[in-house]
Short mmCIF file of C-alpha atoms in Angstrom, two decimals:
data_model
loop_
_atom_site.label_atom_id
_atom_site.label_comp_id
_atom_site.label_asym_id
_atom_site.label_seq_id
_atom_site.Cartn_x
_atom_site.Cartn_y
_atom_site.Cartn_z
CA MET P 145 -20.49 19.92 -21.32
CA LEU P 146 -20.25 16.22 -20.55
CA GLN P 147 -23.03 15.05 -22.89
CA PRO P 148 -21.27 15.88 -26.20
CA THR P 149 -18.00 14.58 -24.79
CA LEU P 150 -19.52 11.25 -23.77
CA ALA P 151 -21.34 10.94 -27.07
CA ALA P 152 -18.09 11.54 -28.98
CA PHE P 153 -16.36 9.01 -26.74
CA ALA P 154 -19.06 6.43 -27.57
CA ASP P 155 -18.59 7.11 -31.29
CA ARG P 156 -14.83 6.58 -31.03
CA ILE P 157 -15.38 3.35 -29.15
CA SER P 158 -17.73 2.07 -31.85
CA VAL P 159 -15.17 2.84 -34.55
CA ALA P 160 -12.40 1.19 -32.51
CA ALA P 161 -14.53 -1.90 -31.98
CA ARG P 162 -15.10 -2.29 -35.69
CA THR P 163 -11.41 -1.95 -36.46
CA ARG P 164 -10.26 -4.31 -33.69
CA GLY P 165 -12.63 -7.13 -34.56
CA PRO P 166 -12.88 -9.30 -37.66
CA ASN P 167 -14.65 -8.09 -40.80
CA LEU P 168 -18.32 -8.86 -40.28
CA SER P 169 -20.82 -9.71 -42.96
CA PRO P 170 -24.13 -7.83 -42.83
CA ALA P 171 -25.85 -10.97 -41.55
CA GLN P 172 -23.32 -11.46 -38.76
CA ALA P 173 -23.42 -7.77 -37.84
CA LYS P 174 -27.21 -8.01 -37.55
CA THR P 175 -26.87 -11.07 -35.32
CA GLU P 176 -24.35 -9.29 -33.12
CA LEU P 177 -26.58 -6.22 -32.74
CA LEU P 178 -29.71 -8.24 -31.99
CA SER P 179 -27.78 -10.32 -29.50
CA GLY P 180 -26.60 -7.12 -27.84
CA LEU P 181 -30.19 -5.85 -27.67
CA THR P 182 -31.29 -9.09 -25.99
CA VAL P 183 -28.52 -8.81 -23.43
CA ALA P 184 -29.33 -5.17 -22.74
CA LEU P 185 -32.95 -6.05 -21.98
CA ALA P 186 -31.84 -8.78 -19.59
CA LEU P 187 -29.34 -6.42 -17.93
CA VAL P 188 -31.98 -3.94 -16.78
CA PRO P 189 -33.73 -5.92 -14.01
CA GLU P 190 -30.46 -7.52 -12.94
CA ALA P 191 -28.70 -4.17 -12.51
CA VAL P 192 -31.66 -2.71 -10.64
CA ALA P 193 -31.96 -5.73 -8.35
CA PHE P 194 -28.25 -5.77 -7.53
CA ALA P 195 -28.34 -2.04 -6.79
CA PHE P 196 -31.11 -2.73 -4.27
CA VAL P 197 -28.99 -5.51 -2.73
CA ALA P 198 -26.03 -3.14 -2.36
CA GLY P 199 -28.27 -0.46 -0.86
CA VAL P 200 -27.74 2.15 -3.61
CA HIS P 201 -29.93 3.95 -6.16
CA PRO P 202 -30.91 1.86 -9.22
CA LEU P 203 -29.06 4.24 -11.54
CA VAL P 204 -25.82 3.40 -9.70
CA GLY P 205 -26.27 -0.19 -10.84
CA LEU P 206 -27.36 0.78 -14.35
CA TYR P 207 -24.40 3.12 -14.84
CA ALA P 208 -22.08 0.33 -13.69
CA ALA P 209 -23.66 -2.09 -16.17
CA PHE P 210 -23.18 0.46 -18.98
CA LEU P 211 -19.61 1.55 -18.20
CA VAL P 212 -18.18 -1.81 -17.13
CA GLY P 213 -19.93 -3.57 -20.01
CA LEU P 214 -18.70 -1.02 -22.55
CA ILE P 215 -15.05 -0.94 -21.50
CA THR P 216 -14.62 -4.70 -21.02
CA ALA P 217 -16.35 -5.36 -24.34
CA LEU P 218 -13.85 -3.08 -26.04
CA ILE P 219 -10.56 -4.18 -24.45
CA GLY P 220 -11.40 -7.41 -22.62
CA GLY P 221 -9.68 -10.73 -23.08
CA ARG P 222 -12.61 -12.60 -24.61
CA PRO P 223 -14.95 -11.11 -27.26
CA GLY P 224 -18.52 -12.12 -26.53
CA MET P 225 -18.24 -11.85 -22.74
CA ILE P 226 -20.65 -9.53 -20.94
CA SER P 227 -19.77 -7.67 -17.75
CA GLY P 228 -21.82 -5.49 -15.44
CA ALA P 229 -23.09 -5.09 -11.89
CA THR P 230 -23.26 -8.51 -10.21
CA GLY P 231 -24.78 -10.00 -7.08
CA ALA P 232 -21.47 -11.54 -5.99
CA LEU P 233 -20.05 -8.04 -5.53
CA ALA P 234 -23.27 -6.47 -4.29
CA VAL P 235 -23.49 -8.70 -1.22
CA VAL P 236 -20.03 -7.46 -0.15
CA MET P 237 -20.83 -3.82 -0.89
CA VAL P 238 -23.94 -3.67 1.28
CA ALA P 239 -21.96 -3.67 4.54
CA LEU P 240 -19.71 -0.84 3.32
CA VAL P 241 -22.63 1.29 2.12
CA SER P 242 -24.67 0.76 5.28
CA GLN P 243 -21.75 1.73 7.55
CA HIS P 244 -20.00 4.49 5.60
CA GLY P 245 -22.22 5.63 2.72
CA VAL P 246 -22.17 5.44 -1.06
CA GLU P 247 -19.20 7.83 -1.50
CA TYR P 248 -16.95 5.31 0.20
CA LEU P 249 -18.29 2.71 -2.21
CA PHE P 250 -17.20 4.81 -5.19
CA ALA P 251 -13.70 5.21 -3.67
CA THR P 252 -13.54 1.48 -3.02
CA VAL P 253 -14.49 0.68 -6.61
CA VAL P 254 -11.66 2.92 -7.87
CA LEU P 255 -9.13 1.15 -5.62
CA MET P 256 -10.59 -2.21 -6.60
CA GLY P 257 -9.96 -1.37 -10.25
CA LEU P 258 -6.36 -0.34 -9.58
CA LEU P 259 -5.72 -3.65 -7.81
CA GLN P 260 -7.16 -5.55 -10.77
CA ILE P 261 -4.96 -3.60 -13.18
CA LEU P 262 -1.96 -4.56 -11.02
CA ALA P 263 -3.02 -8.21 -11.19
CA GLY P 264 -3.18 -7.99 -14.97
CA VAL P 265 0.17 -6.25 -15.33
CA MET P 266 1.79 -8.86 -13.06
CA LYS P 267 0.24 -11.65 -15.20
CA TRP P 268 -1.52 -13.18 -12.19
CA GLY P 269 -4.49 -14.13 -14.32
CA LYS P 270 -2.58 -17.20 -15.50
CA PHE P 271 -3.12 -18.82 -12.10
CA ILE P 272 -6.72 -19.50 -13.09
CA ARG P 273 -5.22 -22.54 -14.80
CA LEU P 274 -4.83 -24.07 -11.35
CA VAL P 275 -8.60 -24.39 -11.03
CA PRO P 276 -9.34 -28.10 -11.65
CA HIS P 277 -12.15 -29.29 -13.90
CA PRO P 278 -14.29 -30.59 -11.00
CA VAL P 279 -14.19 -27.08 -9.51
CA MET P 280 -15.37 -25.66 -12.86
CA LEU P 281 -18.27 -28.12 -12.91
CA GLY P 282 -19.22 -27.17 -9.36
CA PHE P 283 -18.88 -23.51 -10.31
CA VAL P 284 -21.31 -23.67 -13.24
CA ASN P 285 -23.77 -25.84 -11.31
CA GLY P 286 -23.72 -23.58 -8.26
CA LEU P 287 -24.01 -20.43 -10.34
CA ALA P 288 -26.93 -21.89 -12.28
CA ILE P 289 -28.71 -22.53 -8.99
CA VAL P 290 -27.92 -19.00 -7.77
CA ILE P 291 -29.29 -17.50 -11.01
CA PHE P 292 -32.45 -19.60 -10.62
CA MET P 293 -32.92 -18.56 -6.99
CA ALA P 294 -32.38 -14.90 -7.88
CA GLN P 295 -35.29 -15.07 -10.35
CA LEU P 296 -37.66 -16.26 -7.64
CA THR P 297 -37.78 -12.75 -6.19
CA GLN P 298 -39.68 -11.69 -9.32
CA PHE P 299 -42.57 -13.87 -8.13
CA GLN P 300 -43.13 -11.49 -5.22
CA VAL P 301 -45.50 -8.56 -5.10
CA PRO P 302 -43.50 -5.49 -6.21
CA GLY P 303 -42.56 -3.19 -3.34
CA THR P 304 -42.86 -5.80 -0.59
CA SER P 305 -39.38 -7.33 -0.72
CA GLU P 306 -36.31 -6.34 1.25
CA SER P 307 -32.73 -7.11 0.32
CA SER P 308 -30.89 -9.66 2.41
CA GLY P 309 -27.25 -10.57 2.85
CA HIS P 310 -27.16 -12.98 -0.06
CA GLY P 311 -29.20 -11.00 -2.51
CA MET P 312 -32.41 -12.90 -1.84
CA ALA P 313 -35.43 -11.04 -0.62
CA ALA P 314 -38.22 -11.77 1.82
CA GLY P 315 -41.50 -10.33 0.62
CA GLU P 316 -45.10 -11.16 -0.12
CA TRP P 317 -45.38 -13.90 -2.73
CA LEU P 318 -47.80 -13.77 -5.63
CA THR P 319 -50.80 -16.05 -5.19
CA GLY P 320 -53.90 -17.03 -7.09
CA LEU P 321 -54.48 -15.62 -10.57
CA PRO P 322 -51.47 -13.24 -10.62
CA LEU P 323 -49.18 -16.19 -9.89
CA PHE P 324 -50.74 -18.36 -12.63
CA ILE P 325 -50.46 -15.47 -15.11
CA MET P 326 -46.79 -15.01 -14.21
CA LEU P 327 -46.08 -18.73 -14.57
CA GLY P 328 -47.96 -18.88 -17.86
CA LEU P 329 -46.00 -15.98 -19.35
CA VAL P 330 -42.71 -17.49 -18.15
CA ALA P 331 -43.68 -20.79 -19.79
CA LEU P 332 -44.64 -18.99 -23.00
CA THR P 333 -41.30 -17.21 -23.16
CA MET P 334 -39.40 -20.44 -22.54
CA ALA P 335 -41.43 -22.26 -25.20
CA ILE P 336 -40.63 -19.56 -27.77
CA ILE P 337 -36.92 -19.70 -26.94
CA TRP P 338 -36.96 -23.50 -27.22
CA GLY P 339 -39.04 -23.76 -30.38
CA LEU P 340 -38.09 -20.77 -32.52
CA PRO P 341 -34.57 -22.02 -33.48
CA LYS P 342 -36.26 -25.09 -35.03
CA LEU P 343 -38.12 -22.76 -37.41
CA THR P 344 -35.78 -19.84 -38.10
CA SER P 345 -32.56 -18.17 -36.94
CA ILE P 346 -33.36 -14.73 -38.34
CA ILE P 347 -33.79 -13.28 -34.86
CA PRO P 348 -32.22 -14.52 -31.59
CA ALA P 349 -34.73 -16.72 -29.78
CA PRO P 350 -34.40 -14.91 -26.41
CA LEU P 351 -35.15 -11.55 -28.07
CA ALA P 352 -38.17 -13.06 -29.83
CA GLY P 353 -39.37 -14.53 -26.54
CA ILE P 354 -39.15 -11.15 -24.80
CA GLY P 355 -40.73 -9.31 -27.72
CA ILE P 356 -43.68 -11.65 -28.31
CA THR P 357 -44.51 -11.92 -24.62
CA ALA P 358 -44.22 -8.16 -24.12
CA ILE P 359 -46.45 -7.42 -27.14
CA LEU P 360 -49.05 -9.87 -25.85
CA VAL P 361 -49.07 -8.35 -22.36
CA ILE P 362 -49.21 -4.75 -23.61
CA ALA P 363 -51.79 -5.41 -26.36
CA VAL P 364 -54.16 -7.41 -24.16
CA GLY P 365 -53.52 -5.30 -21.06
CA ILE P 366 -52.60 -8.25 -18.85
CA ASP P 367 -52.04 -7.22 -15.24
CA THR P 368 -48.63 -8.64 -14.32
CA PRO P 369 -45.46 -7.21 -12.73
CA ARG P 370 -43.35 -5.18 -15.12
CA VAL P 371 -39.85 -3.69 -15.14
CA GLY P 372 -41.19 -0.31 -14.09
CA ASP P 373 -42.58 -1.86 -10.91
CA LEU P 374 -39.00 -2.44 -9.71
CA ALA P 375 -37.86 1.17 -10.21
CA SER P 376 -37.68 3.87 -12.82
CA ILE P 377 -34.67 3.46 -15.09
CA LYS P 378 -34.84 6.98 -16.52
CA GLY P 379 -31.67 9.00 -16.09
CA GLY P 380 -29.06 11.14 -17.81
CA PHE P 381 -25.49 10.63 -18.97
CA PRO P 382 -23.15 9.37 -16.27
CA ALA P 383 -21.37 12.45 -14.91
CA PHE P 384 -17.76 12.58 -13.74
CA HIS P 385 -17.73 12.55 -9.95
CA LEU P 386 -14.78 12.49 -7.57
CA PRO P 387 -15.64 10.33 -4.53
CA MET P 388 -16.35 12.73 -1.67
CA VAL P 389 -14.18 11.05 0.95
CA PRO P 390 -11.25 12.39 3.01
CA LEU P 391 -7.86 11.65 1.48
CA SER P 392 -6.38 10.10 4.60
CA VAL P 393 -4.89 6.92 6.00
CA GLU P 394 -8.13 6.32 7.89
CA THR P 395 -10.08 6.27 4.64
CA LEU P 396 -7.58 3.81 3.17
CA LYS P 397 -7.98 1.54 6.21
CA ILE P 398 -11.74 1.52 5.63
CA ILE P 399 -11.79 0.88 1.88
CA LEU P 400 -8.71 -1.32 1.37
CA PRO P 401 -10.13 -4.56 2.88
CA TYR P 402 -13.31 -4.20 0.83
CA ALA P 403 -11.33 -3.33 -2.31
CA VAL P 404 -9.15 -6.45 -1.97
CA ILE P 405 -12.16 -8.73 -1.47
CA LEU P 406 -14.09 -7.16 -4.34
CA ALA P 407 -11.06 -7.33 -6.65
CA LEU P 408 -10.54 -11.03 -5.89
CA ILE P 409 -14.21 -11.94 -6.31
CA GLY P 410 -14.45 -9.92 -9.51
CA LEU P 411 -11.36 -11.49 -11.05
CA ILE P 412 -12.25 -15.03 -10.05
CA GLU P 413 -15.76 -14.76 -11.49
CA SER P 414 -14.48 -13.00 -14.61
CA LEU P 415 -11.69 -15.48 -15.31
CA LEU P 416 -13.91 -18.51 -14.73
CA THR P 417 -16.49 -17.00 -17.07
CA LEU P 418 -13.68 -16.33 -19.57
CA ASN P 419 -12.77 -20.02 -19.49
CA LEU P 420 -16.39 -21.10 -19.83
CA VAL P 421 -17.03 -18.82 -22.80
CA GLY P 422 -13.71 -19.97 -24.28
CA GLU P 423 -14.87 -23.59 -24.20
CA ILE P 424 -17.99 -22.66 -26.16
CA THR P 425 -16.25 -20.40 -28.69
CA ASN P 426 -13.02 -22.44 -28.92
CA LYS P 427 -10.88 -19.50 -27.81
CA ARG P 428 -7.94 -19.57 -25.42
CA GLY P 429 -5.78 -17.07 -23.54
CA GLY P 430 -6.59 -13.50 -22.64
CA ALA P 431 -6.61 -13.91 -18.84
CA SER P 432 -4.17 -11.09 -18.08
CA GLN P 433 -5.84 -8.82 -20.64
CA GLU P 434 -9.19 -9.48 -18.99
CA CYS P 435 -7.74 -8.55 -15.58
CA VAL P 436 -6.55 -5.20 -16.97
CA ALA P 437 -9.87 -4.60 -18.71
CA GLN P 438 -11.85 -5.30 -15.55
CA GLY P 439 -9.52 -2.97 -13.63
CA VAL P 440 -9.80 -0.11 -16.10
CA ALA P 441 -13.58 -0.54 -16.23
CA ASN P 442 -13.98 -0.43 -12.46
CA THR P 443 -11.59 2.49 -12.03
CA VAL P 444 -13.53 4.54 -14.57
CA THR P 445 -16.88 3.42 -13.12
CA GLY P 446 -15.88 4.58 -9.65
CA PHE P 447 -15.31 8.09 -11.03
CA PHE P 448 -18.71 8.11 -12.78
CA GLY P 449 -20.98 7.10 -9.92
CA GLY P 450 -21.19 3.36 -10.65
CA MET P 451 -21.06 0.43 -8.23
CA GLY P 452 -18.46 -1.53 -10.19
CA GLY P 453 -18.86 -5.00 -11.59
CA CYS P 454 -17.35 -8.05 -13.22
CA ALA P 455 -18.22 -10.68 -15.81
CA MET P 456 -21.81 -11.95 -15.77
CA ILE P 457 -22.11 -15.61 -16.67
CA GLY P 458 -25.87 -15.47 -17.26
CA GLN P 459 -25.74 -12.56 -19.70
CA SER P 460 -22.58 -13.99 -21.31
CA MET P 461 -24.45 -17.24 -21.99
CA ILE P 462 -27.39 -15.30 -23.46
CA ASN P 463 -25.00 -13.42 -25.74
CA VAL P 464 -22.98 -16.41 -26.89
CA LYS P 465 -26.00 -18.63 -27.48
CA SER P 466 -27.75 -15.82 -29.36
CA GLY P 467 -24.83 -15.69 -31.79
CA GLY P 468 -22.67 -12.97 -30.22
CA ARG P 469 -19.04 -13.78 -30.95
CA THR P 470 -17.30 -10.41 -31.41
CA ARG P 471 -16.82 -7.19 -29.49
CA LEU P 472 -19.70 -5.62 -31.37
CA SER P 473 -22.29 -7.58 -29.39
CA GLY P 474 -20.93 -6.47 -26.01
CA ILE P 475 -20.49 -2.85 -27.08
CA SER P 476 -23.97 -2.71 -28.61
CA ALA P 477 -25.43 -4.18 -25.40
CA ALA P 478 -23.86 -1.38 -23.36
CA LEU P 479 -24.95 1.33 -25.79
CA PHE P 480 -28.49 -0.07 -25.99
CA LEU P 481 -28.60 0.06 -22.21
CA LEU P 482 -27.57 3.71 -22.30
CA VAL P 483 -30.31 4.40 -24.85
CA PHE P 484 -32.81 2.76 -22.51
CA ILE P 485 -31.69 5.04 -19.66
CA LEU P 486 -31.76 8.22 -21.74
CA PHE P 487 -34.68 7.82 -24.11
CA ALA P 488 -36.56 4.52 -23.98
CA SER P 489 -37.27 4.09 -20.28
CA PRO P 490 -41.10 4.42 -20.67
CA LEU P 491 -41.11 1.57 -23.20
CA ILE P 492 -38.65 -0.68 -21.37
CA GLU P 493 -40.52 -0.25 -18.10
CA LYS P 494 -43.60 -1.84 -19.74
CA ILE P 495 -41.80 -5.14 -20.41
CA PRO P 496 -43.23 -7.90 -18.19
CA LEU P 497 -40.79 -9.37 -15.72
CA ALA P 498 -42.08 -12.81 -16.66
CA ALA P 499 -40.45 -12.52 -20.10
CA LEU P 500 -37.04 -11.76 -18.60
CA VAL P 501 -37.48 -14.51 -15.99
CA GLY P 502 -38.21 -16.96 -18.80
CA VAL P 503 -34.99 -15.99 -20.55
CA MET P 504 -32.98 -16.46 -17.36
CA PHE P 505 -34.62 -19.83 -16.67
CA MET P 506 -33.46 -20.99 -20.11
CA VAL P 507 -29.99 -19.72 -19.22
CA VAL P 508 -30.11 -21.82 -16.06
CA ILE P 509 -31.06 -24.91 -18.06
CA GLY P 510 -28.28 -24.28 -20.55
CA THR P 511 -25.65 -23.44 -17.93
CA PHE P 512 -26.15 -26.32 -15.51
CA ALA P 513 -23.80 -29.22 -16.27
CA TRP P 514 -26.45 -31.93 -16.41
CA HIS P 515 -23.91 -34.55 -17.45
CA SER P 516 -22.31 -34.20 -14.01
CA PHE P 517 -25.11 -36.39 -12.62
CA ARG P 518 -24.13 -39.11 -15.07
CA ILE P 519 -20.41 -38.99 -14.39
CA LEU P 520 -20.53 -38.65 -10.59
CA PRO P 521 -20.60 -42.43 -9.97
CA LYS P 522 -17.82 -42.99 -12.53
CA ILE P 523 -15.20 -40.43 -11.54
CA PRO P 524 -12.84 -40.61 -8.53
CA ARG P 525 -14.63 -40.06 -5.26
CA THR P 526 -12.55 -36.97 -4.48
CA ASP P 527 -13.59 -35.29 -7.74
CA ALA P 528 -17.24 -36.09 -7.04
CA VAL P 529 -16.95 -34.58 -3.56
CA VAL P 530 -15.31 -31.44 -4.98
CA ILE P 531 -18.12 -30.96 -7.52
CA LEU P 532 -20.80 -31.24 -4.84
CA LEU P 533 -18.82 -29.13 -2.35
CA VAL P 534 -18.19 -26.25 -4.75
CA THR P 535 -21.82 -26.30 -5.86
CA ALA P 536 -23.05 -26.14 -2.26
CA VAL P 537 -20.62 -23.44 -1.14
CA THR P 538 -21.43 -21.29 -4.20
CA VAL P 539 -25.10 -21.35 -3.22
CA TRP P 540 -24.49 -21.05 0.53
CA GLN P 541 -21.70 -18.44 0.54
CA ASP P 542 -20.35 -17.02 -2.71
CA LEU P 543 -18.35 -17.91 -5.78
CA ALA P 544 -14.92 -16.79 -4.56
CA VAL P 545 -15.13 -18.81 -1.32
CA ALA P 546 -16.41 -21.84 -3.26
CA VAL P 547 -13.55 -21.75 -5.77
CA VAL P 548 -10.90 -21.31 -3.06
CA VAL P 549 -12.38 -24.18 -1.05
CA GLY P 550 -12.54 -26.37 -4.15
CA VAL P 551 -8.93 -25.66 -5.14
CA ILE P 552 -7.69 -26.31 -1.58
CA VAL P 553 -9.56 -29.61 -1.30
CA SER P 554 -8.35 -30.69 -4.75
CA ALA P 555 -4.75 -29.75 -3.89
CA LEU P 556 -4.87 -31.61 -0.57
CA ALA P 557 -6.36 -34.66 -2.25
CA TYR P 558 -3.65 -34.57 -4.91
CA ALA P 559 -0.93 -34.17 -2.28
CA TRP P 560 -2.34 -37.07 -0.24
CA THR P 561 -2.55 -39.33 -3.29
CA ASN P 562 1.05 -38.59 -4.25
CA ALA P 563 2.24 -38.91 -0.66
CA ARG P 564 1.03 -42.51 -0.63
CA ARG P 565 2.99 -43.34 -3.79
CA ILE P 566 6.42 -43.20 -2.12
CA HIS P 567 8.02 -46.63 -1.73
CA ALA P 568 11.33 -48.35 -2.35
CA ASN P 569 12.52 -51.43 -4.22
CA ILE P 570 15.30 -52.90 -2.07
CA LYS P 571 18.14 -54.87 -3.68
CA ASP P 572 21.08 -56.46 -1.93
CA VAL P 573 24.31 -56.24 -3.89
CA SER P 574 27.81 -57.52 -3.27
CA ASP P 575 29.02 -54.37 -1.56
CA GLY P 576 25.85 -53.38 0.33
CA ARG P 577 22.18 -52.52 -0.21
CA VAL P 578 20.39 -50.33 -2.80
CA TYR P 579 17.13 -48.49 -2.11
CA GLN P 580 15.47 -47.62 -5.44
CA ILE P 581 13.02 -44.87 -4.52
CA GLU P 582 9.71 -44.75 -6.40
CA GLY P 583 7.37 -41.75 -6.31
CA PRO P 584 7.79 -38.03 -5.63
CA LEU P 585 9.51 -36.85 -2.47
CA PHE P 586 7.88 -33.71 -1.06
CA PHE P 587 6.44 -32.41 2.21
CA GLY P 588 3.56 -34.88 2.11
CA SER P 589 5.68 -37.99 1.58
CA VAL P 590 8.72 -37.30 3.80
CA GLU P 591 7.35 -39.35 6.69
CA GLY P 592 6.79 -42.36 4.47
CA PHE P 593 10.25 -41.86 2.97
CA THR P 594 11.92 -41.85 6.37
CA GLU P 595 10.14 -45.05 7.39
CA LEU P 596 11.60 -46.92 4.40
CA PHE P 597 15.10 -47.20 5.94
CA GLN P 598 16.56 -49.37 8.70
CA PRO P 599 19.94 -47.84 9.61
CA GLU P 600 20.41 -50.25 12.55
CA THR P 601 20.12 -53.44 10.48
CA ASP P 602 21.31 -52.28 7.04
CA PRO P 603 24.78 -53.23 5.72
CA ASP P 604 27.72 -50.87 6.12
CA ASN P 605 27.32 -49.54 2.57
CA VAL P 606 23.91 -48.16 1.50
CA ILE P 607 22.91 -46.53 -1.79
CA ILE P 608 19.74 -44.48 -2.22
CA ASP P 609 18.84 -44.31 -5.93
CA PHE P 610 16.51 -41.44 -6.97
CA ALA P 611 16.30 -42.37 -10.66
CA ASN P 612 12.52 -42.96 -10.42
CA SER P 613 11.85 -40.23 -7.90
CA ARG P 614 12.09 -36.48 -7.73
CA VAL P 615 12.90 -34.12 -4.89
CA ALA P 616 10.27 -31.39 -4.89
CA ASP P 617 10.87 -29.03 -1.98
CA GLY P 618 12.90 -28.08 1.07
CA SER P 619 11.08 -30.59 3.28
CA ALA P 620 12.35 -33.36 1.02
CA LEU P 621 15.94 -32.11 1.30
CA ARG P 622 15.61 -32.02 5.08
CA ALA P 623 14.30 -35.60 5.06
CA ILE P 624 17.33 -36.77 3.05
CA GLU P 625 19.65 -35.08 5.54
CA ASP P 626 17.83 -36.66 8.49
CA VAL P 627 18.22 -40.12 6.95
CA ALA P 628 21.90 -39.40 6.26
CA ALA P 629 22.38 -38.35 9.89
CA LYS P 630 20.93 -41.65 11.12
CA TYR P 631 23.30 -43.66 8.96
CA GLU P 632 26.20 -41.48 10.07
CA ALA P 633 25.26 -42.03 13.71
CA ALA P 634 25.20 -45.79 13.02
CA GLY P 635 28.72 -45.57 11.56
CA LYS P 636 27.64 -46.57 8.08
CA ARG P 637 28.42 -45.18 4.62
CA LEU P 638 25.56 -43.60 2.60
CA GLN P 639 25.73 -42.81 -1.11
CA LEU P 640 23.13 -40.81 -3.10
CA ARG P 641 22.65 -41.76 -6.73
CA HIS P 642 20.72 -39.97 -9.48
CA LEU P 643 19.98 -37.00 -7.23
CA SER P 644 19.89 -33.79 -9.25
CA ARG P 645 22.87 -31.45 -9.23
CA ASP P 646 20.57 -28.74 -7.95
CA CYS P 647 19.85 -30.87 -4.88
CA HIS P 648 23.56 -31.56 -4.38
CA ARG P 649 24.22 -27.84 -4.00
CA LEU P 650 21.36 -27.32 -1.60
CA LEU P 651 22.02 -30.13 0.84
CA HIS P 652 23.51 -28.86 4.12
CA ARG P 653 25.52 -32.05 4.39
CA ALA P 654 26.73 -32.04 0.79
CA GLU P 655 30.38 -32.33 1.75
CA GLN P 656 29.78 -35.27 4.07
CA LEU P 657 27.53 -37.27 1.71
CA MET P 658 28.77 -39.44 -1.13
CA VAL P 659 27.11 -38.39 -4.39
CA ASP P 660 27.34 -40.19 -7.70
CA SER P 661 27.20 -37.35 -10.24
CA GLY P 662 28.19 -39.15 -13.41
CA ASP P 663 24.69 -39.46 -14.87
CA ASP P 664 22.62 -37.53 -12.36
CA PRO P 665 19.53 -35.74 -13.73
CA ASP P 666 19.39 -31.97 -14.10
CA TYR P 667 16.23 -30.43 -12.68
CA GLY P 668 15.41 -27.76 -10.12
CA ILE P 669 13.44 -28.31 -6.95
CA ALA P 670 10.16 -26.47 -6.63
CA VAL P 671 11.10 -23.98 -3.89
CA ASP P 672 14.14 -22.03 -2.74
CA TYR P 673 16.29 -23.61 -0.06
CA THR P 674 18.88 -21.59 1.89
CA VAL P 675 22.06 -23.50 2.76
CA ARG P 676 24.26 -22.97 5.77
CA THR P 677 26.85 -20.97 3.84
CA GLY P 678 24.25 -18.34 2.94
CA MET P 679 23.92 -19.46 -0.68
CA VAL P 680 20.40 -19.54 -2.05
CA GLY P 681 19.44 -22.15 -4.61
CA GLY P 682 16.16 -22.03 -6.45
CA GLY P 683 13.80 -24.14 -8.40
CA HIS P 684 13.14 -23.50 -12.01
#
């Protein structure tokens, strides 16, 4: 019953994709389809490997790559992006699967998707703008290293490796002639990918590299590890499957923490990949739409026996650099993958792993921000530290932790730099003394602000001029009140000039302080501040 239904669904999706995207010329359509085929071939070993990492059957990873890739390609925020099962999620899933079983994983993926839909509806995707450029550089560098390290497992004797916490495996390494054959085939694939674009662009270079190397291996009968040595990829249509878990509070307590972590990691990786692809294709926006798309994809995947997923930077780079620019490339990649599972598994399983490793090595070379080595000595030291820190944490821990650490360090560095900018130009006038405040006044600079004043030795009349400053938060308001209290205790008159009307209303001591409101600026402070009377003022 499900096979005709799923086939009809796939047909409708193909029609929708053609109507949603731009009108494609036959040449561009061919490029999109060939790019999708290349991506599909690269997806197979990745999906299988990440399924092993998560401790589930290879088809669970392949179904996730198909469903997540198909849905996000259709309704995602950036045409050309590729999504599927990823290692960043797999390393979190392994603990859940080992303790509670795969059914709890399916339930977690459903909840994960619902949380991502909520994030998209609430427009939380826009906060990806807060990720500084040094963090992005560290992100791409770290991810390039992770992709490179993940390929090293293919240089092990098939069947001897065991998954570890970070997706790496400890097994018996190839030696002697098998190793040299593997290295030679990898080098051949990379040479084809590098050299073919100089001769022709009729076929994507990565696809040509895979095809030529595979034909050589099969025709000559070279003994080298192949896709089929990882696992069989043969299977049927994904079938609808309700997660077999108790509907109880206890189940929610088990899956909710994992769902939150997976949703965050998935969105962070997807949105950073969205930005990276946007820089290459000169596209902007779509963050909230991508959140919804990832959520819908994971919710559906959880009900069809998939392990969930998110955007894949490696496959996205393969697609974009092979000419994939529209939704057709992503949809065709997913449908090609389904064809592999249903009909072409004997052929796909004969492809040498060396060809796919060569493609991924070229992705690593193209992804790594090599210019970061050149600019490190020239940029501010804090930015250089952030680039290196995010790179290291991405390799050592995972992407989500690295990005959070990078944003926190960048924010603290920014706050510290601005905190040191606070100072005052002091002018004595006929009727007292004027403090002209320079620099922002916020939680980081309140101590420096307080130290600017000398209530004991100042004249009886003091003016604090905020024309070149700005009050940013409640800590700043409290600092102004503390200074006012010191002058009041010293029996001296304090006047505030060019302090925003918003701040006037929020000061506890507004009635006691002299404010000069004739030409005061009109801006809102950054956070809400509750005054003694119960009124709440807010920033804008």
